[in-house]
Amino acid sequence: SNDVDSLDYYSITQLLSNDQLDIRNKAKQFAEQHIQPIVNEYYEKAEFPMHLLPKLKELNWAGSNIKGYSCPGIDAVSCGLIAFEFAKKSADIATFFGILQTISMLPIYYCGSEKQKQYYLPKMASMEKIGAFGLTEPNAGSDAAGLFCEAKQNSDGTWTLNGEKRWIGNAPFADVVIIWARNTDTKLINGFVIEKNTPGMTVETINNKIALRMVQNGHIYLKNCILSDENRLPLAKDFGSGPGKSLFLTRIVASWIALGIACSAYESCIKYVKERKQFGQSLAKYQLVQERLVKMLGIIQSMSLMTLRISHLFDQNKLTYGQVGLLKAHNTSHGRQVVSMARELLGGNGIVTDFGVARSFVDMEAVHTFEGTYDINTLITGREITGFPAFKTGK
Ligand code: FAD
């Protein structure tokens, strides 16, 4: 048949539980029914399809692995399979949902007070409030721990925040933004939950992106933004206990997104080369074409097995930063090879959005960069296996 499921080649789906398979099927149906029909139109307009929000809400998957607080409490594999199936149709929707699933809610779950958790998490799980995660700054990207945004505690206990955040996904329409800022007394990183329309915070949308065009990324300005101490996440004492803690699951989800993009490109490509004829024969009959298809398939098997294994280890609470870094670096660097071969095999049709592969090609670039670039994730693993942090050159 013409139906290809790239995860079936090594029967990787056999490694999934029935609950996980159910979630995968539900996500797949959702993506086919609601995402596929609108994706090219919204991608070209560079608009987020807001009409999908009520439908996404019905899935009840926001807050994914969080237990309690009206969150679904599903495992990391299930979170990943949702991201994977969404990413097969649209890396944008997968990224948007990834922010909801994990990165905007986990800091509150890990670092918030009981009161904050009870107030925010159910509202975010029901998507009554959409979240965003503000770590990156114009002058602090890869060196996120070196961020400049300042939080100064005033004599009445309130806080004044000053600084900028850049690239923050969902920020232009988010109801709640987590902002990481440097405590001017301790010099360590603290976290704050800031509600939309708080005086002193303004958000500009970043326009003209050539990848993930539907995701709305914001540039946030904080100018004497005054917050009560109740907005501070009390358990976020520094980078590791604050933003760092959320990065395990978010990097795993990003790795599933890379896998989804790669599978989508491969599956479109194999259908295309079977149908497309040149020199009187289908492209699939040529040795050079088959070699590329097999290379793509092999890479996808290695990406899937690593992704699944690391997701299992997350659920067993046994992961190191280096193990996750290696997965994220592996999936996007190899995923890039897959989308590049697929794009090439579609010829001219590989550069128009109609065939999907062009989107896969550019979107993989964004995933290669966010959640820690390829280089940074590689250096995190490098530090772990050698004992030498190589982020900075010697003086
Ligand atoms: P830079 O840090 O300037 O890096 C430029 C290049 O230099 C990269 O190739 C990098 O690997 C390399 N480099 C840097 N340091 C080293 C080193 N020590 N050794 C070797 N090479 C090095 N951030 C958020 O906080 N929240 C979000 O929701 C969010 N969403 C995003 C969505 C998109 C679509 C994108 C593109 C980004 C998003 N980001 C978000 C920001 C993202 O995490 C950063 O873009 C990323 O960390 C890289 O930072 P930078 O862009 O400043 O690049």
Coordinates of C-alpha atoms and ligand atoms in Angstrom, one line a residue:
S1 CA 0.0 0.0 0.0
N2 CA 1.0 3.6 -0.3
D3 CA 0.5 4.2 3.4
V4 CA 3.8 4.4 5.2
D5 CA 4.4 4.5 8.9
S6 CA 8.1 5.1 9.4
L7 CA 7.9 3.9 13.1
D8 CA 6.7 0.5 11.9
Y9 CA 9.8 -0.5 10.0
Y10 CA 11.5 -1.9 13.2
S11 CA 8.0 -2.3 14.8
I12 CA 8.8 0.4 17.3
T13 CA 5.1 0.7 18.0
Q14 CA 5.3 -2.7 19.6
L15 CA 7.2 -1.0 22.4
L16 CA 4.3 1.3 23.2
S17 CA 1.6 0.4 25.8
N18 CA -2.1 0.4 24.8
D19 CA -2.7 3.7 26.6
Q20 CA 0.2 5.2 24.6
L21 CA -1.1 3.8 21.4
D22 CA -4.5 5.3 22.1
I23 CA -3.0 8.7 22.7
R24 CA -1.0 8.4 19.5
N25 CA -4.1 7.5 17.5
K26 CA -6.1 10.3 19.0
A27 CA -3.3 12.8 18.2
K28 CA -3.0 11.4 14.7
Q29 CA -6.7 11.8 14.0
F30 CA -6.7 15.3 15.5
A31 CA -3.8 16.3 13.3
E32 CA -5.3 14.8 10.1
Q33 CA -8.8 16.3 10.8
H34 CA -8.0 19.7 12.1
I35 CA -4.3 20.6 11.4
Q36 CA -3.6 19.2 7.9
P37 CA -6.5 21.1 6.1
I38 CA -5.4 24.6 7.4
V39 CA -1.7 24.3 7.8
N40 CA -0.5 25.7 4.5
E41 CA -2.9 28.7 4.5
Y42 CA -1.9 29.8 8.1
Y43 CA 1.8 29.1 7.5
E44 CA 1.8 31.4 4.5
K45 CA -0.2 34.1 6.3
A46 CA 2.2 33.6 9.3
E47 CA -0.8 33.6 11.6
F48 CA -1.6 31.3 14.5
P49 CA -4.9 29.4 13.9
M50 CA -6.7 30.7 17.0
H51 CA -9.8 28.7 16.0
L52 CA -8.0 25.5 16.9
L53 CA -7.8 26.5 20.6
P54 CA -11.2 25.2 21.6
K55 CA -10.6 22.0 19.8
L56 CA -7.2 21.5 21.4
K57 CA -8.7 22.2 24.7
E58 CA -11.2 19.3 24.3
L59 CA -8.2 16.9 24.1
N60 CA -7.4 17.7 27.7
W61 CA -3.7 17.2 27.2
A62 CA -2.4 20.6 28.4
G63 CA -0.2 20.1 31.5
S64 CA 0.6 16.6 30.2
N65 CA 2.8 14.9 32.8
I66 CA 1.8 17.0 35.8
K67 CA 0.0 14.9 38.4
G68 CA -3.0 16.5 40.2
Y69 CA -4.2 20.1 39.7
S70 CA -6.6 19.0 37.0
C71 CA -3.7 17.9 34.7
P72 CA -3.7 14.7 32.8
G73 CA -0.6 13.2 34.4
I74 CA 0.4 11.2 31.3
D75 CA 3.9 9.8 30.9
A76 CA 6.8 11.3 28.8
V77 CA 6.3 8.9 25.9
S78 CA 2.6 10.0 25.6
C79 CA 3.6 13.7 25.8
G80 CA 6.1 12.9 23.0
L81 CA 3.7 11.0 20.9
I82 CA 1.3 14.0 20.9
A83 CA 4.2 16.2 19.8
F84 CA 5.2 13.7 17.2
E85 CA 1.8 13.3 15.6
F86 CA 1.2 17.0 15.6
A87 CA 4.6 17.7 14.2
K88 CA 4.0 15.3 11.3
K89 CA 1.3 17.7 10.1
S90 CA 2.7 20.9 11.6
A91 CA 5.8 21.6 13.6
D92 CA 4.2 24.9 14.5
I93 CA 1.2 23.3 16.3
A94 CA 3.5 20.8 17.9
T95 CA 5.7 23.7 19.2
F96 CA 2.7 25.7 20.4
F97 CA 1.4 22.7 22.2
G98 CA 4.8 21.8 23.5
I99 CA 4.9 25.1 25.3
L100 CA 1.5 24.4 26.8
Q101 CA 2.3 20.8 27.6
T102 CA 5.5 21.5 29.4
I103 CA 7.6 24.6 29.4
S104 CA 5.0 27.1 30.6
M105 CA 3.5 24.9 33.3
L106 CA 6.4 22.9 34.6
P107 CA 8.1 25.9 36.3
I108 CA 4.9 26.6 38.3
Y109 CA 4.6 22.9 39.1
Y110 CA 8.3 22.5 40.1
C111 CA 8.9 25.9 41.7
G112 CA 5.6 27.4 42.6
S113 CA 3.9 27.7 46.0
E114 CA 0.9 25.5 46.7
K115 CA -1.3 28.6 46.3
Q116 CA 0.3 29.4 42.9
K117 CA -0.1 25.8 41.8
Q118 CA -3.8 25.6 42.8
Y119 CA -4.5 28.9 41.1
Y120 CA -2.6 28.6 37.8
L121 CA -2.3 24.9 36.9
P122 CA -6.0 24.0 36.5
K123 CA -6.6 27.2 34.5
M124 CA -3.6 26.4 32.3
A125 CA -4.6 22.8 31.9
S126 CA -8.1 23.8 30.7
M127 CA -6.4 26.4 28.4
E128 CA -8.4 29.2 30.1
K129 CA -4.9 30.7 30.5
I130 CA -2.2 30.2 27.8
G131 CA 1.3 30.3 29.1
A132 CA 4.8 31.3 27.8
F133 CA 8.3 30.7 29.1
G134 CA 10.7 33.7 29.0
L135 CA 14.3 32.8 29.4
T136 CA 16.2 33.9 26.3
E137 CA 17.2 37.6 25.9
P138 CA 18.6 39.6 23.0
N139 CA 22.1 39.3 24.6
A140 CA 21.7 35.9 26.3
G141 CA 20.7 33.0 24.1
S142 CA 23.0 30.0 24.4
D143 CA 24.4 31.5 27.6
A144 CA 21.0 31.6 29.2
A145 CA 22.4 31.3 32.7
G146 CA 24.2 34.5 32.1
L147 CA 21.0 36.4 31.6
F148 CA 20.8 40.2 32.3
C149 CA 17.1 40.9 33.2
E150 CA 17.1 42.2 36.8
A151 CA 14.7 41.7 39.7
K152 CA 15.2 44.0 42.6
Q153 CA 13.3 43.6 45.8
N154 CA 11.9 46.8 47.2
S155 CA 11.7 47.7 50.9
D156 CA 8.0 46.9 51.0
G157 CA 8.7 43.4 49.7
T158 CA 7.5 44.0 46.1
W159 CA 9.9 43.4 43.1
T160 CA 10.9 45.7 40.2
L161 CA 11.8 44.0 37.0
N162 CA 13.9 45.5 34.2
G163 CA 15.1 43.9 31.1
E164 CA 14.2 42.3 27.8
K165 CA 13.2 38.8 26.6
R166 CA 13.4 37.6 23.0
W167 CA 12.0 34.7 21.0
I168 CA 9.3 33.9 23.6
G169 CA 6.9 31.5 22.0
N170 CA 3.2 32.4 22.5
A171 CA 4.1 35.6 24.3
P172 CA 2.1 37.9 22.0
F173 CA -1.1 36.4 23.2
A174 CA -0.2 34.6 26.4
D175 CA -2.2 35.2 29.5
V176 CA 0.7 34.2 31.8
V177 CA 4.4 34.6 31.2
I178 CA 7.1 33.0 33.3
I179 CA 10.0 35.4 33.5
W180 CA 13.5 34.4 34.7
A181 CA 15.5 37.3 36.1
R182 CA 18.6 37.9 38.1
N183 CA 18.1 38.8 41.8
T184 CA 20.1 42.0 42.3
D185 CA 21.0 40.9 45.9
T186 CA 22.0 37.3 45.5
K187 CA 22.9 37.5 41.8
L188 CA 21.1 34.2 41.3
I189 CA 18.2 33.5 39.0
N190 CA 14.7 33.8 40.3
G191 CA 11.4 33.1 38.5
F192 CA 8.2 35.2 38.3
V193 CA 4.7 34.6 37.0
I194 CA 3.5 37.7 35.2
E195 CA -0.1 38.2 34.0
K196 CA -0.9 39.8 30.7
N197 CA -1.4 43.6 30.8
T198 CA 0.7 44.0 33.9
P199 CA 2.0 47.6 33.8
G200 CA 5.6 47.8 32.7
M201 CA 5.5 44.7 30.5
T202 CA 5.0 45.2 26.7
V203 CA 5.3 42.5 24.0
E204 CA 6.1 42.9 20.3
T205 CA 5.6 40.1 17.8
I206 CA 8.7 39.0 15.9
N207 CA 7.8 39.1 12.2
N208 CA 9.3 37.9 9.0
K209 CA 10.3 34.4 10.2
I210 CA 11.0 31.9 7.5
A211 CA 10.5 28.9 9.8
L212 CA 7.7 28.0 12.3
R213 CA 5.8 30.9 10.7
M214 CA 2.6 30.2 12.7
V215 CA 4.2 30.2 16.1
Q216 CA 4.0 33.7 17.5
N217 CA 7.3 34.7 19.1
G218 CA 7.5 37.8 21.2
H219 CA 10.1 40.3 22.2
I220 CA 9.2 41.3 25.8
Y221 CA 10.2 44.6 27.3
L222 CA 10.1 45.0 31.1
K223 CA 10.4 48.6 32.2
N224 CA 10.0 49.1 36.0
C225 CA 7.5 46.3 36.0
I226 CA 6.4 46.0 39.7
L227 CA 5.3 42.7 41.0
S228 CA 4.1 41.5 44.4
D229 CA 6.2 38.8 46.2
E230 CA 3.2 36.5 45.4
N231 CA 4.3 36.5 41.7
R232 CA 7.7 35.0 42.6
L233 CA 8.2 31.3 42.3
P234 CA 9.6 30.5 45.8
L235 CA 11.4 27.3 45.0
A236 CA 13.4 28.7 42.0
K237 CA 16.6 29.7 43.8
D238 CA 19.0 29.5 40.9
F239 CA 19.3 28.3 37.3
G240 CA 19.4 24.6 38.2
S241 CA 16.4 24.7 40.6
G242 CA 14.6 27.2 38.3
P243 CA 14.5 27.1 34.5
G244 CA 17.0 24.2 34.3
K245 CA 14.7 21.8 35.9
S246 CA 12.0 22.1 33.2
L247 CA 14.5 21.5 30.4
F248 CA 14.6 17.7 30.7
L249 CA 11.0 17.2 29.4
T250 CA 11.0 20.1 27.0
R251 CA 14.1 18.9 25.3
I252 CA 12.6 15.4 25.0
V253 CA 9.5 16.9 23.5
A254 CA 11.6 18.9 21.1
S255 CA 13.3 15.7 20.1
W256 CA 9.9 14.1 19.4
I257 CA 9.1 17.1 17.3
A258 CA 12.3 16.7 15.3
L259 CA 11.3 13.0 14.8
G260 CA 7.8 14.0 13.6
I261 CA 9.2 16.4 11.1
A262 CA 11.7 13.8 9.8
C263 CA 9.0 11.1 9.5
S264 CA 6.7 13.5 7.7
A265 CA 9.4 14.4 5.2
Y266 CA 10.4 10.8 4.6
E267 CA 6.8 9.6 4.2
S268 CA 5.9 12.4 1.8
C269 CA 9.1 11.7 -0.1
I270 CA 8.7 7.9 -0.6
K271 CA 5.1 8.5 -1.9
Y272 CA 6.4 11.2 -4.2
V273 CA 9.3 9.2 -5.7
K274 CA 7.1 6.2 -6.4
E275 CA 4.7 8.4 -8.4
R276 CA 7.1 10.8 -10.1
K277 CA 8.5 9.5 -13.4
Q278 CA 11.6 10.7 -15.1
F279 CA 13.5 9.0 -18.0
G280 CA 10.4 6.9 -18.4
Q281 CA 10.5 5.3 -15.0
S282 CA 9.4 6.1 -11.5
L283 CA 12.2 7.8 -9.5
A284 CA 11.9 4.9 -6.9
K285 CA 13.5 2.6 -9.4
Y286 CA 16.9 4.4 -9.4
Q287 CA 19.7 3.2 -7.2
L288 CA 20.7 6.7 -6.1
V289 CA 17.2 7.4 -5.0
Q290 CA 16.9 4.2 -3.1
E291 CA 20.1 4.9 -1.3
R292 CA 18.8 8.2 0.0
L293 CA 15.5 6.6 1.1
V294 CA 17.3 3.9 3.0
K295 CA 19.5 6.4 4.6
M296 CA 16.5 8.5 5.7
L297 CA 14.8 5.4 7.1
G298 CA 17.9 4.3 9.0
I299 CA 18.3 7.7 10.6
I300 CA 14.6 7.7 11.6
Q301 CA 15.0 4.3 13.3
S302 CA 18.0 5.5 15.3
M303 CA 16.2 8.7 16.2
S304 CA 13.0 6.8 17.3
L305 CA 14.8 4.3 19.4
M306 CA 16.9 6.9 21.2
T307 CA 13.9 9.1 21.7
L308 CA 11.8 6.3 23.2
R309 CA 14.6 5.1 25.4
I310 CA 15.2 8.6 26.9
S311 CA 11.5 9.1 27.4
H312 CA 11.3 5.9 29.4
L313 CA 14.3 6.9 31.5
F314 CA 12.6 10.3 32.2
D315 CA 9.6 8.4 33.5
Q316 CA 12.0 6.4 35.7
N317 CA 13.6 9.6 37.0
K318 CA 17.0 8.4 35.9
L319 CA 18.1 11.0 33.4
T320 CA 21.2 13.2 33.3
Y321 CA 21.5 16.5 31.4
G322 CA 24.1 14.9 29.1
Q323 CA 21.8 12.0 28.1
V324 CA 19.0 14.4 27.1
G325 CA 21.5 16.8 25.4
L326 CA 22.8 13.9 23.3
L327 CA 19.3 13.0 22.2
K328 CA 18.3 16.6 21.3
A329 CA 21.6 17.1 19.4
H330 CA 21.4 13.8 17.6
N331 CA 17.7 14.2 16.6
T332 CA 18.0 17.7 15.1
S333 CA 21.4 17.2 13.4
H334 CA 20.3 13.9 11.8
G335 CA 16.8 15.1 11.3
R336 CA 18.3 17.9 9.2
Q337 CA 19.9 15.3 7.0
V338 CA 16.6 13.6 6.5
V339 CA 14.7 16.8 5.5
S340 CA 17.5 17.8 3.3
M341 CA 17.4 14.5 1.3
A342 CA 13.6 14.6 1.1
R343 CA 13.6 18.2 -0.1
E344 CA 16.2 17.3 -2.8
L345 CA 14.2 14.3 -4.0
L346 CA 11.1 16.4 -4.5
G347 CA 13.0 18.6 -7.0
G348 CA 11.3 21.9 -7.6
N349 CA 8.3 20.7 -5.6
G350 CA 10.5 20.5 -2.6
I351 CA 10.5 24.3 -2.3
V352 CA 6.8 25.0 -2.4
T353 CA 4.6 24.7 0.7
D354 CA 1.9 22.6 -1.1
F355 CA 4.0 19.4 -0.7
G356 CA 4.8 19.9 3.0
V357 CA 8.4 18.9 2.6
A358 CA 9.5 22.5 2.2
R359 CA 8.0 23.3 5.6
S360 CA 9.7 20.3 7.1
F361 CA 13.0 21.6 5.7
V362 CA 12.9 25.0 7.2
D363 CA 11.1 24.1 10.5
M364 CA 13.8 21.6 11.3
E365 CA 16.2 24.6 11.3
A366 CA 14.2 26.3 14.1
V367 CA 14.1 23.0 16.2
H368 CA 17.8 22.7 15.7
T369 CA 18.2 26.0 17.4
F370 CA 15.6 26.2 20.2
E371 CA 15.7 24.3 23.5
G372 CA 19.5 24.7 23.4
T373 CA 21.3 24.7 20.0
Y374 CA 23.0 21.6 18.6
D375 CA 26.3 23.0 19.9
I376 CA 25.1 23.7 23.4
N377 CA 23.5 20.3 23.8
T378 CA 26.6 18.7 22.5
L379 CA 28.8 20.6 25.0
I380 CA 26.4 19.6 27.8
T381 CA 27.1 16.0 26.9
G382 CA 30.8 16.7 26.3
R383 CA 31.1 18.1 29.8
E384 CA 29.4 15.1 31.3
I385 CA 31.6 12.5 29.6
T386 CA 34.9 14.3 30.0
G387 CA 34.5 16.4 33.1
F388 CA 35.6 19.5 31.2
P389 CA 33.1 22.3 30.6
A390 CA 34.0 23.7 27.2
F391 CA 31.5 26.5 26.9
K392 CA 34.1 29.1 27.3
T393 CA 37.6 29.4 25.8
G394 CA 40.5 30.0 28.2
K395 CA 41.7 33.6 28.6
Ligands
FAD1 P1 23.4 32.3 20.0 O1 23.4 31.9 21.5 O2 23.8 33.7 19.7 O3 24.1 31.3 19.2 C1 24.5 31.5 17.8 C2 25.4 30.3 17.4 O4 26.6 30.2 18.2 C3 24.7 29.0 17.5 O5 25.1 28.1 16.5 C4 25.3 28.4 18.8 O6 25.2 27.0 18.9 C5 26.7 28.9 18.8 N1 27.3 29.0 20.1 C6 27.0 29.8 21.2 N2 27.8 29.6 22.2 C7 28.6 28.6 21.8 C8 29.7 27.9 22.5 N3 30.0 28.2 23.8 N4 30.4 27.0 21.8 C9 30.1 26.7 20.5 N5 29.1 27.3 19.8 C10 28.4 28.3 20.5 N6 13.5 31.0 24.2 C11 12.7 31.1 25.4 O7 13.2 31.5 26.4 N7 11.4 30.8 25.3 C12 10.8 30.4 24.1 O8 9.6 30.1 24.1 C13 11.7 30.3 23.0 N8 11.1 29.9 21.8 C14 11.9 29.9 20.6 C15 11.3 29.6 19.4 C16 12.0 29.7 18.2 C17 11.3 29.5 16.9 C18 13.4 30.1 18.3 C19 14.2 30.2 17.0 C20 13.9 30.3 19.5 C21 13.2 30.3 20.7 N9 13.8 30.6 21.9 C22 13.0 30.6 23.0 C23 15.2 31.0 22.0 C24 16.2 29.9 21.8 O9 16.3 29.1 22.9 C25 17.5 30.5 21.4 O10 17.4 31.0 20.1 C26 18.7 29.6 21.5 O11 19.0 29.2 22.8 C27 19.9 30.2 20.8 O12 20.2 31.4 21.3 P2 20.5 32.6 20.2 O13 19.5 32.6 19.2 O14 20.7 33.8 21.0 O15 21.9 32.2 19.5

